[in-house]
Short mmCIF file of C-alpha atoms and ligand atoms in Angstrom, two decimals:
data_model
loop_
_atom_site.label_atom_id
_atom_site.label_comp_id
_atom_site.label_asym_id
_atom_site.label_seq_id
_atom_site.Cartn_x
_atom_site.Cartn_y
_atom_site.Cartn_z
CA UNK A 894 0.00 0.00 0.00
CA UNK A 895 1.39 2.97 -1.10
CA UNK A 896 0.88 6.40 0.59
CA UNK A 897 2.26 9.90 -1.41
CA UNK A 898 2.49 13.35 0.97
CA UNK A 899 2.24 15.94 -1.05
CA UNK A 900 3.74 19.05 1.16
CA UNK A 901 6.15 15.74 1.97
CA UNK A 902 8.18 18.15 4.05
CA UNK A 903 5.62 19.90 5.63
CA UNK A 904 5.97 20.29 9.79
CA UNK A 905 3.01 17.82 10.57
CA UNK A 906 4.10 15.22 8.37
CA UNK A 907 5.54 13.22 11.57
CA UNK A 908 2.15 13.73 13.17
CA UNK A 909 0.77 11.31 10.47
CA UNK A 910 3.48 8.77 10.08
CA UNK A 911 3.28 8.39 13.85
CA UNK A 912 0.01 7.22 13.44
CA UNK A 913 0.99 5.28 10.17
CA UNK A 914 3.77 3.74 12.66
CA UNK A 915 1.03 2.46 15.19
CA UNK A 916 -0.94 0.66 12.67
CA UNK A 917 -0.18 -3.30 12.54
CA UNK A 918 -3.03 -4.41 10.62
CA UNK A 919 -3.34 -6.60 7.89
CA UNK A 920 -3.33 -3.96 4.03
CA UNK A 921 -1.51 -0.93 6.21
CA UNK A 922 0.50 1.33 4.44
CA UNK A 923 3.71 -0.23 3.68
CA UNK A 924 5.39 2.67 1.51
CA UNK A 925 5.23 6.44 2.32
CA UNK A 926 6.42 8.50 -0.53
CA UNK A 927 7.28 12.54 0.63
CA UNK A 928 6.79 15.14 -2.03
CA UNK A 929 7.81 18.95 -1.91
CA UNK A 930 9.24 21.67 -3.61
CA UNK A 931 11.81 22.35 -1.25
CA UNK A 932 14.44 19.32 -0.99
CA UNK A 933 15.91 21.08 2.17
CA UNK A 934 12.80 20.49 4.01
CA UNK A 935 12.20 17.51 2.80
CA UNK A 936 15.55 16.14 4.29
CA UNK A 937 14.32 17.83 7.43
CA UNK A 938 11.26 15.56 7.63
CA UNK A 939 12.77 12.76 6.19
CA UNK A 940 15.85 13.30 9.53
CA UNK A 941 12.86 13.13 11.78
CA UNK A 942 11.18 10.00 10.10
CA UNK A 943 13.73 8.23 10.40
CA UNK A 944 14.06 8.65 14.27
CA UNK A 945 10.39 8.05 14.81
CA UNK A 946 10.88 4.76 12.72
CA UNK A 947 14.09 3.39 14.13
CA UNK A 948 13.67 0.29 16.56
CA UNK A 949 9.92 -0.29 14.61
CA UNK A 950 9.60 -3.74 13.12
CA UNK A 951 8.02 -3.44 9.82
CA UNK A 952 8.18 0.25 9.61
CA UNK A 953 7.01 1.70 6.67
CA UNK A 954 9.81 2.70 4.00
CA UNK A 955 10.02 6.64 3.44
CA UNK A 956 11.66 7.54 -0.29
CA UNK A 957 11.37 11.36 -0.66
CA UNK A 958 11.22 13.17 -4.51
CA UNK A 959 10.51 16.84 -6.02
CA UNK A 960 9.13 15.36 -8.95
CA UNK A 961 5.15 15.33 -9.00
CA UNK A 962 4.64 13.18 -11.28
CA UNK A 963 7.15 10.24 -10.04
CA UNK A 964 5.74 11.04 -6.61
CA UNK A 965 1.78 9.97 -7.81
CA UNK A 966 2.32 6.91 -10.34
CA UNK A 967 1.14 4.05 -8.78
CA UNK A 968 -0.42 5.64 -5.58
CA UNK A 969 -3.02 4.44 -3.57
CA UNK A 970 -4.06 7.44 -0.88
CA UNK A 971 -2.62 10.84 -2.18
CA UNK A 972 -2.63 13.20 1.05
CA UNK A 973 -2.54 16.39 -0.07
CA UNK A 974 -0.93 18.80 2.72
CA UNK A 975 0.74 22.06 0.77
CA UNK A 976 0.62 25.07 0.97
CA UNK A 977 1.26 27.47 -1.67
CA UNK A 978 3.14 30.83 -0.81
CA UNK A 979 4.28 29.31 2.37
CA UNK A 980 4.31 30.39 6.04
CA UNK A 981 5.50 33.96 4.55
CA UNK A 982 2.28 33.92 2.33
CA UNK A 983 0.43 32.96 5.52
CA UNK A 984 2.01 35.93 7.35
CA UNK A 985 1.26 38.33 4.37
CA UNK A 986 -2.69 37.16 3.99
CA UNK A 987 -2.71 38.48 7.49
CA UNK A 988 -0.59 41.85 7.52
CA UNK A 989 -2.84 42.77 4.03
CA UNK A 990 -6.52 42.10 5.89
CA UNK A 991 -5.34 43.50 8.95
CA UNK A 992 -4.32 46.94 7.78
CA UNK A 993 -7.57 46.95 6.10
CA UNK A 994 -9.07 46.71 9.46
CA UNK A 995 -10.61 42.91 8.49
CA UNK A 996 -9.73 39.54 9.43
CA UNK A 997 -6.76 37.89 7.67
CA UNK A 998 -7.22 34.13 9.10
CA UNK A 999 -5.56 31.63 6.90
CA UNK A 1000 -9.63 30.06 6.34
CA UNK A 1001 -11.97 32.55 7.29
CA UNK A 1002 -12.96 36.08 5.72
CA UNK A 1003 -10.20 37.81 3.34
CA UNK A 1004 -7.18 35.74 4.73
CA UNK A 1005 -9.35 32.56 3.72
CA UNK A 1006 -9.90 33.91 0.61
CA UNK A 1007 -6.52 35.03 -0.52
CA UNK A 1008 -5.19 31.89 0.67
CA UNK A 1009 -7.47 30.28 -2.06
CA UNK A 1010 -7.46 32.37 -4.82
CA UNK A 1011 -3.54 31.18 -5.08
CA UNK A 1012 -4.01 27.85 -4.09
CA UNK A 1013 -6.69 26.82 -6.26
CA UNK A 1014 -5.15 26.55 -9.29
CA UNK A 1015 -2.42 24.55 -7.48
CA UNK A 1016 -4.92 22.26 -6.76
CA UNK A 1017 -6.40 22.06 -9.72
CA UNK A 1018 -3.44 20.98 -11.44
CA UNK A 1019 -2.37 18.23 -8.55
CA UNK A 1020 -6.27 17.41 -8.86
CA UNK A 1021 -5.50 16.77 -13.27
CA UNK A 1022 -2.82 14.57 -12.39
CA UNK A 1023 -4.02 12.65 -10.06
CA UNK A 1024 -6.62 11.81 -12.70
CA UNK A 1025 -4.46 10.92 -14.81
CA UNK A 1026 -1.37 9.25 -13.53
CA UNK A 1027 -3.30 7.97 -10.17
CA UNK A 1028 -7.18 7.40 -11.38
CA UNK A 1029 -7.80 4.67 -8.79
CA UNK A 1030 -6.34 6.49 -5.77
CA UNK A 1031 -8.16 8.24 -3.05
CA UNK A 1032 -7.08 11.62 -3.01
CA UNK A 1033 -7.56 12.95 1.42
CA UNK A 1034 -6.92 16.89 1.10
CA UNK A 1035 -5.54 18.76 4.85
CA UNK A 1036 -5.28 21.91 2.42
CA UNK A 1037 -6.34 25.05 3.38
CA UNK A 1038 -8.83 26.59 3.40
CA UNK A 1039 -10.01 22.62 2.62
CA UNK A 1040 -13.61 22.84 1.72
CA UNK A 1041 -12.91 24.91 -1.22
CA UNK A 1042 -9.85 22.75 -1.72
CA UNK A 1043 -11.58 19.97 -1.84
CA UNK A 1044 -14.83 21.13 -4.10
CA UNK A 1045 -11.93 22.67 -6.69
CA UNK A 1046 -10.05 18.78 -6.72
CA UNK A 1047 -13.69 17.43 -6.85
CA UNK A 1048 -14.77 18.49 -9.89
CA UNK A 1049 -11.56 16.87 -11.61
CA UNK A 1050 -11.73 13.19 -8.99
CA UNK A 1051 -15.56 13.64 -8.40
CA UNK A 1052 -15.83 11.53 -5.41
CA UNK A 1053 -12.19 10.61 -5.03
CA UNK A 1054 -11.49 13.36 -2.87
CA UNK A 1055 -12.06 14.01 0.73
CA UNK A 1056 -11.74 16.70 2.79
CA UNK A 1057 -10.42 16.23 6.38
CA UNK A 1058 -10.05 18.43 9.56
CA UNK A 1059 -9.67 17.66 12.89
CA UNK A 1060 -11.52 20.49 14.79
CA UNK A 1061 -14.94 18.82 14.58
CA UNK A 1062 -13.97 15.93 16.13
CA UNK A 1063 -11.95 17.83 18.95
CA UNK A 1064 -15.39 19.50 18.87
CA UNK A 1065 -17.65 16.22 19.72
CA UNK A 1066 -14.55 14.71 21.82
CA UNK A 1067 -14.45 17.90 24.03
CA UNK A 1068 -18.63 17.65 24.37
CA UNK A 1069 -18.89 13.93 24.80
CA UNK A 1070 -15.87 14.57 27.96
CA UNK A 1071 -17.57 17.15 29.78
CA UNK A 1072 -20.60 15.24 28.97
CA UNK A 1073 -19.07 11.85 30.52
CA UNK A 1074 -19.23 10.00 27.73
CA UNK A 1075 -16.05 7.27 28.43
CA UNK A 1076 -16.49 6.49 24.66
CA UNK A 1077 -16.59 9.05 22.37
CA UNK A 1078 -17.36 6.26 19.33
CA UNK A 1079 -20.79 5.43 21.14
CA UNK A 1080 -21.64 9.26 20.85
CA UNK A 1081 -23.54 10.01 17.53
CA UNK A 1082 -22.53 13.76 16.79
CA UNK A 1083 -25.49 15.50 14.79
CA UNK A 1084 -23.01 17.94 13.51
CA UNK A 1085 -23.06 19.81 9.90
CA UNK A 1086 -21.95 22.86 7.87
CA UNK A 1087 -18.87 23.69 6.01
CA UNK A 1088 -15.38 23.31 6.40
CA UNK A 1089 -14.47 25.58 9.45
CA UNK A 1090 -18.68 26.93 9.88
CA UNK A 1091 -20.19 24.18 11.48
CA UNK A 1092 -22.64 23.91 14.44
CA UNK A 1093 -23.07 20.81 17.10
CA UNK A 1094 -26.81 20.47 17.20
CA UNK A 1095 -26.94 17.46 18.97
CA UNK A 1096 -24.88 14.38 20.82
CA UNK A 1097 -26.72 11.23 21.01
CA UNK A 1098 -25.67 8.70 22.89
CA UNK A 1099 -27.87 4.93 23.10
CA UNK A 1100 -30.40 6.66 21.12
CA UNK A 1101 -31.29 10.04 23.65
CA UNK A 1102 -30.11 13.60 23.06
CA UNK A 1103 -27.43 14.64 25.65
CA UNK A 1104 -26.79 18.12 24.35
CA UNK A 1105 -30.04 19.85 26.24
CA UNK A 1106 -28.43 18.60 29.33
CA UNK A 1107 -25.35 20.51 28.63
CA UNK A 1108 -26.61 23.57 27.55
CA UNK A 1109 -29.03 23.12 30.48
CA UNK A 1110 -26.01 23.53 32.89
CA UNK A 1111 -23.74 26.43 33.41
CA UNK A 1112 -21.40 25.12 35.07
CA UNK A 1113 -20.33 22.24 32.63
CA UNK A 1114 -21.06 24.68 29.59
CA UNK A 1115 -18.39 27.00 30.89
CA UNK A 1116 -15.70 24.12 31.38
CA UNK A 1117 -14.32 23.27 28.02
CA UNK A 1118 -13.02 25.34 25.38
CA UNK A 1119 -15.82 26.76 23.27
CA UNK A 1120 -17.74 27.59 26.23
CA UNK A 1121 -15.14 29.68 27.42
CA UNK A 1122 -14.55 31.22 23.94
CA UNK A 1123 -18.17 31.81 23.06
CA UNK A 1124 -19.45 31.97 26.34
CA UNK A 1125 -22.34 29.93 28.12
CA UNK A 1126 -24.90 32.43 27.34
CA UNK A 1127 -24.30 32.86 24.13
CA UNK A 1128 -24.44 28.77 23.54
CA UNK A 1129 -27.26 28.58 25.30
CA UNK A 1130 -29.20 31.09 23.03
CA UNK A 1131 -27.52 29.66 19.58
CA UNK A 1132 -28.90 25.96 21.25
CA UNK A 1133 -25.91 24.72 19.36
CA UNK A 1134 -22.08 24.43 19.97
CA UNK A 1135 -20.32 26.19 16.70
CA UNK A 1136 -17.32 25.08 15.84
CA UNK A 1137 -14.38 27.17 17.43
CA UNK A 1138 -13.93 29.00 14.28
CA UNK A 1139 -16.82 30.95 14.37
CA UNK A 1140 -15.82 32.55 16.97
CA UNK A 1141 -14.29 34.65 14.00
CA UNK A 1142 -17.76 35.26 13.15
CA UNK A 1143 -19.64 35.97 17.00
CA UNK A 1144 -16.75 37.99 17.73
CA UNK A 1145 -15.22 39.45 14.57
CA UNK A 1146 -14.55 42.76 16.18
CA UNK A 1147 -13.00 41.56 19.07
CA UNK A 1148 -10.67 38.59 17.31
CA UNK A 1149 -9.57 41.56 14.68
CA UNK A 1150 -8.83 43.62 17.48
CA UNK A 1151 -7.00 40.81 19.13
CA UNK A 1152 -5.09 40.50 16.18
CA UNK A 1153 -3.86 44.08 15.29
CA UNK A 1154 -2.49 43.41 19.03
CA UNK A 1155 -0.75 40.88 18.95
CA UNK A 1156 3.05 41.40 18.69
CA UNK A 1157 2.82 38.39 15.92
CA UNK A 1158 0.04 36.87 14.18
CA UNK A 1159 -0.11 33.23 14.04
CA UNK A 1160 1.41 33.00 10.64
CA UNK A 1161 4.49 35.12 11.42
CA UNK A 1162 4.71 33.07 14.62
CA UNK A 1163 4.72 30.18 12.85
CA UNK A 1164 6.90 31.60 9.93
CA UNK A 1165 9.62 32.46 12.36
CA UNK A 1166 9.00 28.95 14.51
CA UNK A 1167 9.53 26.65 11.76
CA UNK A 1168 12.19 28.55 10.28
CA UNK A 1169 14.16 27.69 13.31
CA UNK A 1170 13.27 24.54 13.31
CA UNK A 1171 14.19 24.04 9.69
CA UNK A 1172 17.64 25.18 10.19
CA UNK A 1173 18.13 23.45 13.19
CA UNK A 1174 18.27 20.36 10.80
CA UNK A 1175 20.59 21.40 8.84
CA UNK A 1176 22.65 20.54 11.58
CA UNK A 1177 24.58 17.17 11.35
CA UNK A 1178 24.20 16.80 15.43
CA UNK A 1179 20.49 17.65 15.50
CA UNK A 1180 18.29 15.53 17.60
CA UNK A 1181 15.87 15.86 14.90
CA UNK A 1182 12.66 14.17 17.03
CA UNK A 1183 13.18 15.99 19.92
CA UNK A 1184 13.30 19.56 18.28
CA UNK A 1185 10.71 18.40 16.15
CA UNK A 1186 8.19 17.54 19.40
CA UNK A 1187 9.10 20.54 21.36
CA UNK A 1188 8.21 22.94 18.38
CA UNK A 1189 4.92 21.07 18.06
CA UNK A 1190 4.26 21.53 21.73
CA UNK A 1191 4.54 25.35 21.18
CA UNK A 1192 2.58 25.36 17.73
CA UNK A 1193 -0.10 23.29 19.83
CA UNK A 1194 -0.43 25.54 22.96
CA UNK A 1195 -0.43 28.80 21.08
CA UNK A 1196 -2.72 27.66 18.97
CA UNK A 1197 -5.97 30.37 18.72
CA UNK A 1198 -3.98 32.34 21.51
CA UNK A 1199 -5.37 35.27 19.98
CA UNK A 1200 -9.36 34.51 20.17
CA UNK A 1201 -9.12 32.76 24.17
CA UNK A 1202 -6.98 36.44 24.64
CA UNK A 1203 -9.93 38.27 23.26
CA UNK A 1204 -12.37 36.14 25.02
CA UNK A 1205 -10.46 36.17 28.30
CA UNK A 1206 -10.35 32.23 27.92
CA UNK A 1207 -7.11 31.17 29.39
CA UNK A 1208 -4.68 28.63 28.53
CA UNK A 1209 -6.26 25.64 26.60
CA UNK A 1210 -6.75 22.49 28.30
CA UNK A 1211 -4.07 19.83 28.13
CA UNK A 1212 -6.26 17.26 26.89
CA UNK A 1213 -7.14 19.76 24.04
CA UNK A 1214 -3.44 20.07 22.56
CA UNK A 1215 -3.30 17.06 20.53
CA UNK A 1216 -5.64 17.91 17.63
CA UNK A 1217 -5.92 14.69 16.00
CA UNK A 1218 -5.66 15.78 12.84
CA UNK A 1219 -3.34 12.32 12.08
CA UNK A 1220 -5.65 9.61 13.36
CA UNK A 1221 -8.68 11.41 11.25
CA UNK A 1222 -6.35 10.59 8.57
CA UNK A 1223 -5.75 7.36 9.43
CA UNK A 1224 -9.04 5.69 10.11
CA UNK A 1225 -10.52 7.31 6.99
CA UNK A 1226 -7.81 5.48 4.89
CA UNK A 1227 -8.46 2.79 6.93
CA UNK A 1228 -11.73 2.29 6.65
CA UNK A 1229 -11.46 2.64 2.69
CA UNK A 1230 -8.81 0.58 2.17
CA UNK A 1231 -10.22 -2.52 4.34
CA UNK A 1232 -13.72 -1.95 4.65
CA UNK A 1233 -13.71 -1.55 7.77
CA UNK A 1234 -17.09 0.62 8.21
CA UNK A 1235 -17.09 3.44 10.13
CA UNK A 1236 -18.36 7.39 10.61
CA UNK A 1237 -16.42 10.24 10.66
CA UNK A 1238 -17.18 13.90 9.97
CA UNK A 1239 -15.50 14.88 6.39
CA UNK A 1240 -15.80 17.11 3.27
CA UNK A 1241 -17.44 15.79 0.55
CA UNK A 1242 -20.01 16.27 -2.26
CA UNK A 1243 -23.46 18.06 -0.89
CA UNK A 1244 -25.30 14.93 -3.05
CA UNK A 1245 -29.07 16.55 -1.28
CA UNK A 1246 -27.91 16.55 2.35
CA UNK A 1247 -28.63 20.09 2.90
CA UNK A 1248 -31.27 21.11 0.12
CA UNK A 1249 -30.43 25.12 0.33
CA UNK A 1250 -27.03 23.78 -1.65
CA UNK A 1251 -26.43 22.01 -4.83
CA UNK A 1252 -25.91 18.79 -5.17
CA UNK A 1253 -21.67 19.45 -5.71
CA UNK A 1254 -21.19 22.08 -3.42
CA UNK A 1255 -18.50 20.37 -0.74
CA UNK A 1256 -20.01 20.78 3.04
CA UNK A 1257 -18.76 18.82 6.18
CA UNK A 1258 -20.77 16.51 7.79
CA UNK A 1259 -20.78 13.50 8.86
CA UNK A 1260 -20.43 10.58 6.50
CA UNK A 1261 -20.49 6.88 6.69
CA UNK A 1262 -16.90 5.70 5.16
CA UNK A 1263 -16.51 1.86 3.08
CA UNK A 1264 -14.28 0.44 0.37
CA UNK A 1265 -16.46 3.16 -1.84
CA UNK A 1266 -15.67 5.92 -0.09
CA UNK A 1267 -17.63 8.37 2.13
CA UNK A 1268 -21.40 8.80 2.17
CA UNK A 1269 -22.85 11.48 3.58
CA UNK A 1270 -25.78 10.89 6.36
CA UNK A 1271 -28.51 12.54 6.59
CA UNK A 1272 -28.94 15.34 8.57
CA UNK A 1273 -31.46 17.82 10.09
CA UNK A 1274 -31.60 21.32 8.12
CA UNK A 1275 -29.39 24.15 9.71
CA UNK A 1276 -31.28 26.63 11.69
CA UNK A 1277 -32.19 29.88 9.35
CA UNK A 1278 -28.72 31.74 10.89
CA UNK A 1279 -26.50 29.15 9.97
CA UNK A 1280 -28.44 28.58 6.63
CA UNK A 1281 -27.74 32.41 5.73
CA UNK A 1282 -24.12 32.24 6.85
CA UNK A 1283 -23.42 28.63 4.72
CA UNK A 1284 -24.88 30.26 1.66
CA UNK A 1285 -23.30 33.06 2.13
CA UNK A 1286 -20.05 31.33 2.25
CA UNK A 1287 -20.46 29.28 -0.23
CA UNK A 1288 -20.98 31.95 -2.54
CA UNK A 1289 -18.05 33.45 -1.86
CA UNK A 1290 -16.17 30.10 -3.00
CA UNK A 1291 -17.70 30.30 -6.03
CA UNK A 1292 -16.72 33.16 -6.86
CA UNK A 1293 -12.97 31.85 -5.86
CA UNK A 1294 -13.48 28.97 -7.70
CA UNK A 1295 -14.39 31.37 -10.67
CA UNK A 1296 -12.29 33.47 -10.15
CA UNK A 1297 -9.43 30.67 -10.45
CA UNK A 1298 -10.71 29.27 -13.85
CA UNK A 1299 -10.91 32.58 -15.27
CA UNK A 1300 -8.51 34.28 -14.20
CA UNK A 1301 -11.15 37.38 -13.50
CA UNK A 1302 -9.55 39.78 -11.24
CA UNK A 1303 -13.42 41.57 -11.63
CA UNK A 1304 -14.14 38.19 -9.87
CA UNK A 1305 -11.60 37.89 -7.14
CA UNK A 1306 -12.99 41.65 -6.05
CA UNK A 1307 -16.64 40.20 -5.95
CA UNK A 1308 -15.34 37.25 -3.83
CA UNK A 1309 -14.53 39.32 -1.28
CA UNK A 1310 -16.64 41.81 -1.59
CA UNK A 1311 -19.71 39.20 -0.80
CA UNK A 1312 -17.70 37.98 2.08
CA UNK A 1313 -19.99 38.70 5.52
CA UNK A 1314 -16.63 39.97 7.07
CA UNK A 1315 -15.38 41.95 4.32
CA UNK A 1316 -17.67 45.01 5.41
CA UNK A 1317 -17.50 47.53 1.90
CA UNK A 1318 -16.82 47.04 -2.00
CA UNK A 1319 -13.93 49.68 -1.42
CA UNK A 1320 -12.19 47.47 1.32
CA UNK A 1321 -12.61 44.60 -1.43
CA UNK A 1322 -11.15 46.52 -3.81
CA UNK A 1323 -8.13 47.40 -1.54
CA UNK A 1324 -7.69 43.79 -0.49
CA UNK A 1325 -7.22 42.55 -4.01
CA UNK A 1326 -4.66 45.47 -4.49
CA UNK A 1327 -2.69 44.67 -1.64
CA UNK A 1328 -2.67 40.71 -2.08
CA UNK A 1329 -1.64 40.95 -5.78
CA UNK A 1330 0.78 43.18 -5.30
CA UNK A 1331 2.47 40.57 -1.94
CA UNK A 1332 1.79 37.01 -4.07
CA UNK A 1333 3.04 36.21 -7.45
CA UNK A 1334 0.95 33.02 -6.96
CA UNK A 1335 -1.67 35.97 -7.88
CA UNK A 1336 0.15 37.29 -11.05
CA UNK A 1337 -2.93 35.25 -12.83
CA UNK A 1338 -5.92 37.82 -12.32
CA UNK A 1339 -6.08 40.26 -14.45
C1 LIG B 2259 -6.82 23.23 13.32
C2 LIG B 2259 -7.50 23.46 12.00
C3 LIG B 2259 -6.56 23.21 10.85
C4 LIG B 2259 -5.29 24.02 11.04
C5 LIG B 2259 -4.68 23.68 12.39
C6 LIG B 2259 -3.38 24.34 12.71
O1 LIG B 2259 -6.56 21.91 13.53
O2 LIG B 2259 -8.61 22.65 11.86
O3 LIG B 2259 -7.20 23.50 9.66
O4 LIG B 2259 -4.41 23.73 10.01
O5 LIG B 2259 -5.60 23.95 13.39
O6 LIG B 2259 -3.47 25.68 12.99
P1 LIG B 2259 -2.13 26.52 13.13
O7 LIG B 2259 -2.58 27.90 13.43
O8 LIG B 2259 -1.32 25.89 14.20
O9 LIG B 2259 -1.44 26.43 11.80
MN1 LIG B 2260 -9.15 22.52 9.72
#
């Protein structure tokens, strides 16, 4: 079984051959193949690998490449885990939104946006040869912003590709904890949306609703993470949990606010963290594991510093740090590969599941996962709020996903001029200055 990582020398790679590492089981992946750009960093990951593997009977064998096209011939699972413009890009969506007074998050409002208007096309073209170098393999997409990732790769694999993220399931973890649920796999999470804009609507558990009893108690509302960041009363009037990045949303004044503040945003944090970490490697006496896992610890505890600042949160909860982001990743492959049946909340293909969106728009929810892939369940319709918000943002992928074909720079202004936190047609207008005149990987709209 053959595995390709696109972004092969991307920082979380480890995270995922970890898990590849604990699997014994009959059909597990037996060859990992890393692609990237950059051969320095993928000698970096490769260093680490290799100490993660040592002492592991039957480890699987790591070959690394820059050549696409070598890297997807004869690949089973492609993970796709790039990102275009790099941590620099990342820092620049920011800097560009912020002094525009709007959010610059690497998913949500202009950030998101930017961030797919360059790496769309990327996509796209990893999405034409996968088709046609690859046809049979499954194609599991981290990138980000990954629902409109995943829809762009969709229309070229159809079903073939699946969006994954790991904050829903934190999500239902975190509820079914406080909720004392010692099994989180007995809880049925009635959870739906897109792809970072989701709502927890309900948590069933041997057939009864436990969510009413949560929101029915202050006390364990106010104890885990979103109920710190969106506050108990607020969840108790939504009657939902949202998923932590709406907060973006609830709060959007306060997280921009929190983020013209901050000495760093996240992506020049993490621009200047792995950097370090990247040349650390480059030395011939590097412990390369242990530098790896104490950066990761950092990445992990700072992670949405800015919105538990602005919400007067606190530190997050040990138990929260390890997203989980690698075992997602690892039963869905699972389960494809062997058949071995199970449900997990992914991106894929609307296909009537929520009937205010076509049948190919890409929403997450959660699906039932075989040797044919994921199905989507059905679901309850979102509440009229979250039905406005969904469209809304849906809309604005379209028009990124037009925008991308095109090559419309008329297009990319309407993108984020339709965005609900892009608040005037001037600001949009501004934004698509500023961005094309940071990214080359937006030299294309004209
Ligand atoms: C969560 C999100 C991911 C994101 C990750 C890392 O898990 O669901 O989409 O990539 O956080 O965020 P960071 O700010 O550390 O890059
Ligand atoms: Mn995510």
């Amino acid at each position: 079984m053959k595995l390709t990582i696109l972004g092969g020398g991307g920082f979380r790679v480890p995270l995922v051959y970890g898990a590849l590492l604990g699997d014994r089981a009959e059909g597990r992946v037996t060859d990992v193949v890393l692609h990237d750009l950059d051969a320095g960093r993928l000698s970096a990951v490769a260093r680490v690998l290799a100490e993660q593997a040592a002492g592991v009977p039957g480890a699987p064998a790591v070959t690394a490449t820059t050549d696409l096209d070598e890297a997807l011939r004869g690949a089973d699972f492609v993970f796709s885990a790039i990102r275009v413009g790099g941590l620099e890009g990342r820092a620049a969506d920011e800097r560009v939104a912020l002094d525009q007074g709007v959010l610059g998050q690497e998913t949500v409002g202009a950030g998101g946006i930017a961030y797919g208007l360059r790496t769309v096309p990327v996509a796209v073209d990893i999405a034409r040869r996968v088709a046609r170098l690859a046809p049979d393999a499954w194609v599991i997409n981290f990138t980000n912003p990954a629902g409109l990732v995943t829809e762009a790769m969709s229309r070229h694999l159809g079903n073939r590709v699946i969006g994954i993220c790991d904050s829903p399931v934190g999500l239902g973890r975190r509820i079914a904890r406080v909720l004392g649920v010692s099994n989180p796999r007995e809880a049925w999470i009635d959870y739906v949306g897109l792809n970072h804009l989701g709502w927890v609507r309900g948590l069933r558990v041997a057939g009864r609703d436990e969510l009413p009893r949560l929101l029915a108690d202050p006390d364990l509302l106010g104890s885990f993470e979103e109920g710190k960041l969106f506050g108990t009363e607020w969840l108790r009037s939504l009657g939902a949990i949202p998923n932590e990045y709406l907060h973006y949303y609830y709060f959007n004044r306060e997280a921009v606010r929190a983020y013209q503040d901050a000495e760093k945003t996240r992506g020049a944090f993490l621009r200047d963290q792995q950097a370090g970490f990247y040349e650390a490697m480059k030395r011939p006496d590097a412990e390369a594991l242990e530098t790896w896992d104490s950066t990761r610890a950092e990445r992990e505890a700072t992670y949405m510093s800015e919105n538990r600042d602005a919400a007067g949160a606190g530190e997050r909860d040990a138990d929260d740090l390890s997203g989980g982001y690698e075992k997602v990743a690892l039963a869905l492959m699972r389960a494809i590969a062997r058949d071995e049946r199970t449900t997990l909340i992914l991106n894929v293909r609307n296909q009537g599941t929520l009937s205010v969106l076509d049948t190919d728009a890409v929403i997450e929810v959660p699906c039932l996962v075989d040797a044919n892939g994921a199905h989507p369940v059905t679901v309850d319709p979102l509440p009229d709020h979250a039905t406005g918000l969904v469209c809304a943002v849906k809309a604005v992928e379209r028009e990124v996903l037009a925008a991308a074909e095109s090559g419309s720079r008329t297009t990319a202004v309407k993108a984020f001029a339709l965005h609900p936190l892009v608040d005037s047609v001037n600001v949009a207008r501004r934004l698509v200055e500023g961005y094309t005149a940071e990214h080359p990987g937006l030299a294309y709209l004209k």
